[in-house]
C-alpha cells in the first residue's frame, strides 16, 4: 500500500469492531489532521485512554477516550512531553495465573487492579484467593480448582490477551470448562500444543471445551504467538518432567525478562540457545 497526502482531513469514522489497534492508529492520525474527527464504536481499553493522555500532554485536543465515541480536533503541531506509561495489566494477569496454577502465593506490586476486575472475578470463581489492596494484589492458589465458563469480550470484559493463560489454568480444574473466543479468529492454536502435554481440549469454531486432567506431561511444544507462549510456560510449570518450548521470540514482544521474573519466584526455568 502506498499512500500520499499533504495533510489528512478530519472525518467521522465508524469501526465495525472496537479494535484497540485501529482506535489508536486513528487517534494518532487525527491529532494533526485538518478539522474534527469522530471515532465511533472506539475501543475503551486502558491503553487507549493512556495514549489519549500522552497525546493531550503533547498538545492534542482529545475528548471521550474511555467511551465508545472519541472526538479529536486537529492541531497544527505537537510539542515534547514527559509521560509515565501505565502498568501492564496483561503481564500482571499472567503472573496472577502463574500463582494460581502452581498453588503459589504471589503479591504483584502496582498491579492495575481496577483494570483487571473481570480477570480477578473469574480467578475467584475458579477457587483462587485474590486479595487487592492499595499496594497491588495478592494471589494464592490452593485447594481444588473449579471449572468455569469464560467468554472474551472488549474491555471491561475478560481480555482476549489472557484467554490462552486461563485455558492452561483450566486444564488443572476438576470438571469441564468452556471458553469462547469472540475477539480474534483462530486464537486457539495453543490448545493443540497443550494437547501434546496431555490436556483434554475439544474445539468447535470459537469455543473450546476443556476437561481437567490430573497431570500434564512435559513435552517439546511450539509457541505460535505471544500469548500462546505464556500459556505453554504456565503449563510447563505444573507438568511432570521437562517442557521445551521453541519459538519463544514471540514471548519477548509482550514480556520483559519473564524467565528471570519467574525464576525469582521459584520456577525452574531457563532460556537456552537453539
Short mmCIF file of N, CA and C in Angstrom, two decimals, residues 63-196:
data_model
loop_
_atom_site.label_atom_id
_atom_site.label_comp_id
_atom_site.label_asym_id
_atom_site.label_seq_id
_atom_site.Cartn_x
_atom_site.Cartn_y
_atom_site.Cartn_z
N UNK A 63 -11.24 14.26 23.23
CA UNK A 63 -12.32 14.09 24.21
C UNK A 63 -12.94 12.71 24.03
N UNK A 64 -13.36 12.10 25.13
CA UNK A 64 -14.14 10.87 25.06
C UNK A 64 -13.35 9.58 25.15
N UNK A 65 -12.02 9.64 25.35
CA UNK A 65 -11.24 8.40 25.48
C UNK A 65 -11.76 7.63 26.69
N UNK A 66 -11.99 6.34 26.51
CA UNK A 66 -12.60 5.53 27.55
C UNK A 66 -14.09 5.32 27.33
N UNK A 67 -14.63 5.99 26.30
CA UNK A 67 -16.02 5.78 25.90
C UNK A 67 -16.01 5.23 24.48
N UNK A 68 -17.20 4.98 23.94
CA UNK A 68 -17.27 4.44 22.58
C UNK A 68 -17.22 5.52 21.50
N UNK A 69 -17.17 6.79 21.91
CA UNK A 69 -17.07 7.88 20.92
C UNK A 69 -15.92 8.80 21.33
N UNK A 70 -14.92 8.88 20.47
CA UNK A 70 -13.76 9.75 20.71
C UNK A 70 -13.78 10.86 19.68
N UNK A 71 -13.66 12.09 20.15
CA UNK A 71 -13.64 13.25 19.25
C UNK A 71 -12.30 13.96 19.36
N UNK A 72 -11.73 14.28 18.21
CA UNK A 72 -10.40 14.88 18.15
C UNK A 72 -10.43 16.10 17.24
N UNK A 73 -9.97 17.21 17.74
CA UNK A 73 -9.82 18.44 16.94
C UNK A 73 -8.36 18.54 16.56
N UNK A 74 -8.08 18.54 15.25
CA UNK A 74 -6.70 18.58 14.79
C UNK A 74 -5.99 19.86 15.18
N UNK A 75 -4.70 19.75 15.48
CA UNK A 75 -3.88 20.92 15.81
C UNK A 75 -2.76 21.04 14.78
N UNK A 76 -2.13 22.21 14.76
CA UNK A 76 -1.08 22.46 13.78
C UNK A 76 0.20 21.70 14.11
N UNK A 77 0.50 21.57 15.41
CA UNK A 77 1.73 20.89 15.78
C UNK A 77 1.61 20.36 17.20
N UNK A 78 2.47 19.39 17.52
CA UNK A 78 2.58 18.85 18.86
C UNK A 78 3.93 19.26 19.45
N UNK A 79 4.04 19.19 20.76
CA UNK A 79 5.31 19.53 21.42
C UNK A 79 5.76 18.37 22.29
N UNK A 80 6.99 18.42 22.73
CA UNK A 80 7.54 17.36 23.57
C UNK A 80 6.85 17.28 24.92
N UNK A 81 7.03 16.14 25.57
CA UNK A 81 6.37 15.94 26.86
C UNK A 81 7.10 14.85 27.63
N UNK A 82 6.70 14.64 28.87
CA UNK A 82 7.15 13.50 29.67
C UNK A 82 5.91 12.75 30.12
N UNK A 83 5.98 11.43 30.03
CA UNK A 83 4.80 10.63 30.34
C UNK A 83 5.24 9.28 30.89
N UNK A 84 4.63 8.85 32.00
CA UNK A 84 4.90 7.53 32.56
C UNK A 84 3.77 6.60 32.13
N UNK A 85 4.09 5.53 31.42
CA UNK A 85 3.06 4.63 30.92
C UNK A 85 2.46 3.81 32.06
N UNK A 86 1.25 3.34 31.87
CA UNK A 86 0.56 2.58 32.89
C UNK A 86 1.16 1.18 33.03
N UNK A 87 1.01 0.55 34.21
CA UNK A 87 1.48 -0.83 34.36
C UNK A 87 0.77 -1.76 33.37
N UNK A 88 1.44 -2.83 33.00
CA UNK A 88 0.91 -3.77 32.01
C UNK A 88 -0.08 -4.72 32.68
N UNK A 89 -1.36 -4.54 32.40
CA UNK A 89 -2.39 -5.38 33.04
C UNK A 89 -2.31 -6.83 32.57
N UNK A 90 -1.84 -7.07 31.35
CA UNK A 90 -1.77 -8.44 30.85
C UNK A 90 -0.61 -9.19 31.50
N UNK A 91 0.52 -8.52 31.72
CA UNK A 91 1.62 -9.17 32.44
C UNK A 91 1.20 -9.45 33.87
N UNK A 92 0.53 -8.49 34.51
CA UNK A 92 0.06 -8.70 35.88
C UNK A 92 -0.91 -9.88 35.94
N UNK A 93 -1.82 -9.96 34.96
CA UNK A 93 -2.77 -11.07 34.92
C UNK A 93 -2.08 -12.39 34.68
N UNK A 94 -1.04 -12.39 33.86
CA UNK A 94 -0.30 -13.62 33.57
C UNK A 94 0.42 -14.13 34.82
N UNK A 95 1.01 -13.22 35.59
CA UNK A 95 1.68 -13.61 36.82
C UNK A 95 0.66 -14.13 37.83
N UNK A 96 -0.52 -13.51 37.85
CA UNK A 96 -1.58 -13.98 38.74
C UNK A 96 -1.98 -15.42 38.40
N UNK A 97 -2.09 -15.73 37.12
CA UNK A 97 -2.43 -17.09 36.70
C UNK A 97 -1.29 -18.05 37.04
N UNK A 98 -0.05 -17.57 36.96
CA UNK A 98 1.09 -18.42 37.33
C UNK A 98 1.00 -18.82 38.80
N UNK A 99 0.63 -17.86 39.64
CA UNK A 99 0.46 -18.17 41.07
C UNK A 99 -0.67 -19.18 41.26
N UNK A 100 -1.74 -18.99 40.52
CA UNK A 100 -2.91 -19.87 40.66
C UNK A 100 -2.61 -21.30 40.21
N UNK A 101 -1.93 -21.46 39.09
CA UNK A 101 -1.73 -22.79 38.52
C UNK A 101 -0.72 -23.60 39.32
N UNK A 102 0.20 -22.92 40.01
CA UNK A 102 1.23 -23.62 40.77
C UNK A 102 0.88 -23.77 42.25
N UNK A 103 -0.24 -23.20 42.66
CA UNK A 103 -0.55 -23.19 44.08
C UNK A 103 0.38 -22.28 44.85
N UNK A 104 0.87 -21.25 44.18
CA UNK A 104 1.82 -20.33 44.79
C UNK A 104 1.14 -19.22 45.57
N UNK A 105 1.95 -18.35 46.13
CA UNK A 105 1.49 -17.20 46.92
C UNK A 105 2.31 -16.01 46.47
N UNK A 106 1.73 -15.18 45.62
CA UNK A 106 2.48 -14.11 44.98
C UNK A 106 1.77 -12.77 45.18
N UNK A 107 2.52 -11.76 45.58
CA UNK A 107 2.00 -10.39 45.66
C UNK A 107 2.55 -9.61 44.48
N UNK A 108 1.67 -9.03 43.69
CA UNK A 108 2.06 -8.28 42.49
C UNK A 108 1.93 -6.80 42.81
N UNK A 109 3.05 -6.13 43.01
CA UNK A 109 3.05 -4.72 43.35
C UNK A 109 2.64 -3.88 42.14
N UNK A 110 1.92 -2.82 42.41
CA UNK A 110 1.49 -1.86 41.38
C UNK A 110 0.61 -2.49 40.31
N UNK A 111 0.03 -3.64 40.60
CA UNK A 111 -0.88 -4.25 39.63
C UNK A 111 -2.10 -3.35 39.44
N UNK A 112 -2.51 -3.10 38.20
CA UNK A 112 -3.68 -2.25 37.95
C UNK A 112 -4.98 -2.99 38.23
N UNK A 113 -5.31 -3.12 39.51
CA UNK A 113 -6.40 -3.99 39.96
C UNK A 113 -7.72 -3.61 39.31
N UNK A 114 -8.02 -2.31 39.24
CA UNK A 114 -9.30 -1.88 38.67
C UNK A 114 -9.45 -2.32 37.22
N UNK A 115 -8.36 -2.37 36.50
CA UNK A 115 -8.40 -2.77 35.09
C UNK A 115 -8.53 -4.29 34.94
N UNK A 116 -8.30 -5.03 36.01
CA UNK A 116 -8.30 -6.49 35.97
C UNK A 116 -9.50 -7.09 36.69
N UNK A 117 -10.54 -6.30 36.88
CA UNK A 117 -11.68 -6.77 37.67
C UNK A 117 -12.29 -8.04 37.09
N UNK A 118 -12.47 -8.10 35.77
CA UNK A 118 -13.06 -9.29 35.16
C UNK A 118 -12.18 -10.51 35.37
N UNK A 119 -10.86 -10.33 35.33
CA UNK A 119 -9.92 -11.44 35.50
C UNK A 119 -9.93 -11.92 36.94
N UNK A 120 -9.86 -10.98 37.89
CA UNK A 120 -9.82 -11.35 39.30
C UNK A 120 -11.13 -12.01 39.73
N UNK A 121 -12.23 -11.54 39.17
CA UNK A 121 -13.52 -12.16 39.48
C UNK A 121 -13.56 -13.61 38.99
N UNK A 122 -13.03 -13.85 37.81
CA UNK A 122 -13.03 -15.21 37.26
C UNK A 122 -12.07 -16.12 38.03
N UNK A 123 -10.92 -15.59 38.45
CA UNK A 123 -9.99 -16.38 39.25
C UNK A 123 -10.64 -16.79 40.58
N UNK A 124 -11.36 -15.86 41.20
CA UNK A 124 -12.05 -16.17 42.45
C UNK A 124 -13.11 -17.24 42.23
N UNK A 125 -13.80 -17.17 41.08
CA UNK A 125 -14.82 -18.16 40.74
C UNK A 125 -14.19 -19.56 40.60
N UNK A 126 -12.96 -19.59 40.10
CA UNK A 126 -12.25 -20.86 39.92
C UNK A 126 -11.82 -21.44 41.27
N UNK A 127 -11.68 -20.57 42.26
CA UNK A 127 -11.28 -21.04 43.58
C UNK A 127 -9.94 -20.50 44.05
N UNK A 128 -9.45 -19.47 43.38
CA UNK A 128 -8.17 -18.85 43.71
C UNK A 128 -8.42 -17.71 44.68
N UNK A 129 -7.57 -17.56 45.68
CA UNK A 129 -7.69 -16.45 46.63
C UNK A 129 -7.08 -15.20 46.01
N UNK A 130 -7.88 -14.15 45.91
CA UNK A 130 -7.43 -12.88 45.33
C UNK A 130 -7.76 -11.77 46.31
N UNK A 131 -6.74 -11.10 46.82
CA UNK A 131 -6.94 -10.01 47.79
C UNK A 131 -6.22 -8.77 47.28
N UNK A 132 -6.98 -7.74 46.99
CA UNK A 132 -6.41 -6.49 46.47
C UNK A 132 -6.31 -5.46 47.59
N UNK A 133 -5.25 -4.64 47.52
CA UNK A 133 -5.13 -3.50 48.43
C UNK A 133 -4.48 -2.36 47.67
N UNK A 134 -4.13 -1.30 48.40
CA UNK A 134 -3.57 -0.12 47.74
C UNK A 134 -2.22 -0.41 47.11
N UNK A 135 -1.55 -1.48 47.55
CA UNK A 135 -0.22 -1.82 47.06
C UNK A 135 -0.24 -2.64 45.78
N UNK A 136 -1.35 -3.33 45.53
CA UNK A 136 -1.43 -4.23 44.38
C UNK A 136 -2.40 -5.35 44.67
N UNK A 137 -1.99 -6.59 44.39
CA UNK A 137 -2.88 -7.72 44.60
C UNK A 137 -2.07 -8.95 45.02
N UNK A 138 -2.63 -9.70 45.98
CA UNK A 138 -2.01 -10.95 46.43
C UNK A 138 -2.84 -12.10 45.89
N UNK A 139 -2.18 -13.03 45.21
CA UNK A 139 -2.88 -14.17 44.59
C UNK A 139 -2.32 -15.45 45.21
N UNK A 140 -3.23 -16.28 45.73
CA UNK A 140 -2.83 -17.56 46.31
C UNK A 140 -3.65 -18.68 45.70
N UNK A 141 -2.95 -19.64 45.14
CA UNK A 141 -3.62 -20.80 44.58
C UNK A 141 -3.52 -21.97 45.54
N UNK A 142 -4.63 -22.43 46.03
CA UNK A 142 -4.60 -23.56 46.96
C UNK A 142 -5.92 -24.32 46.86
N UNK A 143 -5.85 -25.61 47.10
CA UNK A 143 -7.06 -26.42 47.07
C UNK A 143 -7.49 -26.75 45.65
N UNK A 144 -8.69 -27.25 45.53
CA UNK A 144 -9.21 -27.73 44.26
C UNK A 144 -9.69 -26.57 43.39
N UNK A 145 -9.30 -26.60 42.12
CA UNK A 145 -9.75 -25.57 41.17
C UNK A 145 -11.07 -26.00 40.55
N UNK A 146 -11.99 -25.05 40.41
CA UNK A 146 -13.32 -25.34 39.88
C UNK A 146 -13.40 -24.95 38.40
N UNK A 147 -14.20 -25.67 37.61
CA UNK A 147 -14.37 -25.31 36.20
C UNK A 147 -15.26 -24.07 36.06
N UNK A 148 -15.11 -23.36 34.96
CA UNK A 148 -15.92 -22.15 34.71
C UNK A 148 -16.28 -22.07 33.23
N UNK A 149 -17.21 -21.19 32.94
CA UNK A 149 -17.46 -20.76 31.56
C UNK A 149 -16.88 -19.37 31.40
N UNK A 150 -16.19 -19.16 30.30
CA UNK A 150 -15.48 -17.90 30.10
C UNK A 150 -15.67 -17.43 28.66
N UNK A 151 -15.96 -16.15 28.50
CA UNK A 151 -16.14 -15.56 27.17
C UNK A 151 -15.30 -14.28 27.09
N UNK A 152 -14.44 -14.19 26.08
CA UNK A 152 -13.66 -12.97 25.91
C UNK A 152 -14.54 -11.87 25.34
N UNK A 153 -14.31 -10.65 25.80
CA UNK A 153 -15.10 -9.51 25.37
C UNK A 153 -14.22 -8.26 25.34
N UNK A 154 -14.64 -7.23 24.60
CA UNK A 154 -13.91 -5.96 24.68
C UNK A 154 -13.93 -5.43 26.12
N UNK A 155 -12.96 -4.61 26.45
CA UNK A 155 -12.88 -4.02 27.77
C UNK A 155 -14.18 -3.30 28.12
N UNK A 156 -14.70 -3.49 29.33
CA UNK A 156 -14.10 -4.07 30.53
C UNK A 156 -14.36 -5.56 30.73
N UNK A 157 -14.72 -6.28 29.66
CA UNK A 157 -14.92 -7.72 29.76
C UNK A 157 -13.61 -8.46 29.89
N UNK A 158 -13.68 -9.81 29.89
CA UNK A 158 -12.46 -10.61 30.04
C UNK A 158 -11.58 -10.43 28.81
N UNK A 159 -10.30 -10.07 29.00
CA UNK A 159 -9.44 -9.76 27.85
C UNK A 159 -9.02 -10.98 27.05
N UNK A 160 -9.08 -10.86 25.74
CA UNK A 160 -8.63 -11.94 24.88
C UNK A 160 -7.16 -12.27 25.10
N UNK A 161 -6.37 -11.27 25.55
CA UNK A 161 -4.94 -11.49 25.75
C UNK A 161 -4.63 -12.33 26.98
N UNK A 162 -5.65 -12.71 27.75
CA UNK A 162 -5.45 -13.63 28.88
C UNK A 162 -6.21 -14.94 28.70
N UNK A 163 -6.79 -15.11 27.53
CA UNK A 163 -7.56 -16.34 27.28
C UNK A 163 -6.68 -17.58 27.26
N UNK A 164 -5.52 -17.50 26.59
CA UNK A 164 -4.63 -18.67 26.49
C UNK A 164 -4.10 -19.06 27.86
N UNK A 165 -3.74 -18.07 28.67
CA UNK A 165 -3.23 -18.34 30.01
C UNK A 165 -4.31 -19.01 30.86
N UNK A 166 -5.54 -18.53 30.74
CA UNK A 166 -6.62 -19.10 31.54
C UNK A 166 -6.93 -20.53 31.09
N UNK A 167 -6.77 -20.81 29.80
CA UNK A 167 -7.01 -22.16 29.32
C UNK A 167 -6.02 -23.13 29.95
N UNK A 168 -4.75 -22.70 30.07
CA UNK A 168 -3.76 -23.55 30.73
C UNK A 168 -4.19 -23.83 32.16
N UNK A 169 -4.67 -22.82 32.87
CA UNK A 169 -5.12 -22.99 34.25
C UNK A 169 -6.30 -23.96 34.33
N UNK A 170 -7.21 -23.87 33.39
CA UNK A 170 -8.42 -24.70 33.43
C UNK A 170 -8.13 -26.17 33.14
N UNK A 171 -6.96 -26.48 32.57
CA UNK A 171 -6.61 -27.89 32.41
C UNK A 171 -6.41 -28.55 33.77
N UNK A 172 -6.23 -27.73 34.81
CA UNK A 172 -5.99 -28.25 36.16
C UNK A 172 -7.25 -28.24 37.02
N UNK A 173 -8.36 -27.74 36.47
CA UNK A 173 -9.61 -27.70 37.22
C UNK A 173 -10.27 -29.08 37.23
N UNK A 174 -11.06 -29.33 38.26
CA UNK A 174 -11.80 -30.59 38.35
C UNK A 174 -13.17 -30.40 37.69
N UNK A 175 -13.34 -30.99 36.50
CA UNK A 175 -14.59 -30.83 35.77
C UNK A 175 -14.35 -30.22 34.40
N UNK A 176 -15.43 -29.79 33.77
CA UNK A 176 -15.40 -29.32 32.38
C UNK A 176 -15.63 -27.82 32.30
N UNK A 177 -14.72 -27.13 31.64
CA UNK A 177 -14.83 -25.69 31.42
C UNK A 177 -15.09 -25.40 29.96
N UNK A 178 -15.69 -24.26 29.68
CA UNK A 178 -15.98 -23.85 28.31
C UNK A 178 -15.44 -22.43 28.10
N UNK A 179 -14.60 -22.27 27.09
CA UNK A 179 -14.01 -20.96 26.76
C UNK A 179 -14.47 -20.57 25.36
N UNK A 180 -15.05 -19.38 25.23
CA UNK A 180 -15.49 -18.88 23.94
C UNK A 180 -14.71 -17.62 23.59
N UNK A 181 -14.08 -17.63 22.42
CA UNK A 181 -13.27 -16.51 21.95
C UNK A 181 -14.08 -15.68 20.96
N UNK A 182 -14.38 -14.44 21.32
CA UNK A 182 -15.22 -13.59 20.47
C UNK A 182 -14.45 -12.47 19.78
N UNK A 183 -13.17 -12.30 20.11
CA UNK A 183 -12.41 -11.15 19.60
C UNK A 183 -11.59 -11.51 18.37
N UNK A 184 -10.76 -12.55 18.48
CA UNK A 184 -9.86 -12.94 17.38
C UNK A 184 -10.19 -14.33 16.87
N UNK A 185 -10.27 -14.45 15.57
CA UNK A 185 -10.42 -15.77 14.97
C UNK A 185 -9.10 -16.54 15.10
N UNK A 186 -9.20 -17.84 15.13
CA UNK A 186 -8.02 -18.70 15.11
C UNK A 186 -7.07 -18.43 16.28
N UNK A 187 -7.65 -18.13 17.46
CA UNK A 187 -6.79 -17.89 18.60
C UNK A 187 -6.81 -19.07 19.58
N UNK A 188 -6.92 -20.26 19.05
CA UNK A 188 -6.85 -21.46 19.86
C UNK A 188 -5.66 -22.33 19.46
N UNK A 189 -4.65 -21.74 18.81
CA UNK A 189 -3.51 -22.53 18.38
C UNK A 189 -2.79 -23.18 19.55
N UNK A 190 -2.80 -22.52 20.69
CA UNK A 190 -2.14 -23.07 21.88
C UNK A 190 -2.83 -24.33 22.37
N UNK A 191 -4.13 -24.50 22.04
CA UNK A 191 -4.85 -25.68 22.51
C UNK A 191 -4.23 -26.96 21.95
N UNK A 192 -3.79 -26.92 20.70
CA UNK A 192 -3.15 -28.09 20.10
C UNK A 192 -1.85 -28.43 20.81
N UNK A 193 -1.10 -27.40 21.19
CA UNK A 193 0.17 -27.63 21.87
C UNK A 193 -0.08 -28.12 23.30
N UNK A 194 -1.10 -27.58 23.97
CA UNK A 194 -1.43 -28.07 25.31
C UNK A 194 -1.85 -29.55 25.26
N UNK A 195 -2.51 -29.93 24.16
CA UNK A 195 -2.92 -31.33 24.00
C UNK A 195 -1.72 -32.25 23.91
N UNK A 196 -0.61 -31.76 23.36
CA UNK A 196 0.61 -32.56 23.29
C UNK A 196 1.13 -32.88 24.70
#
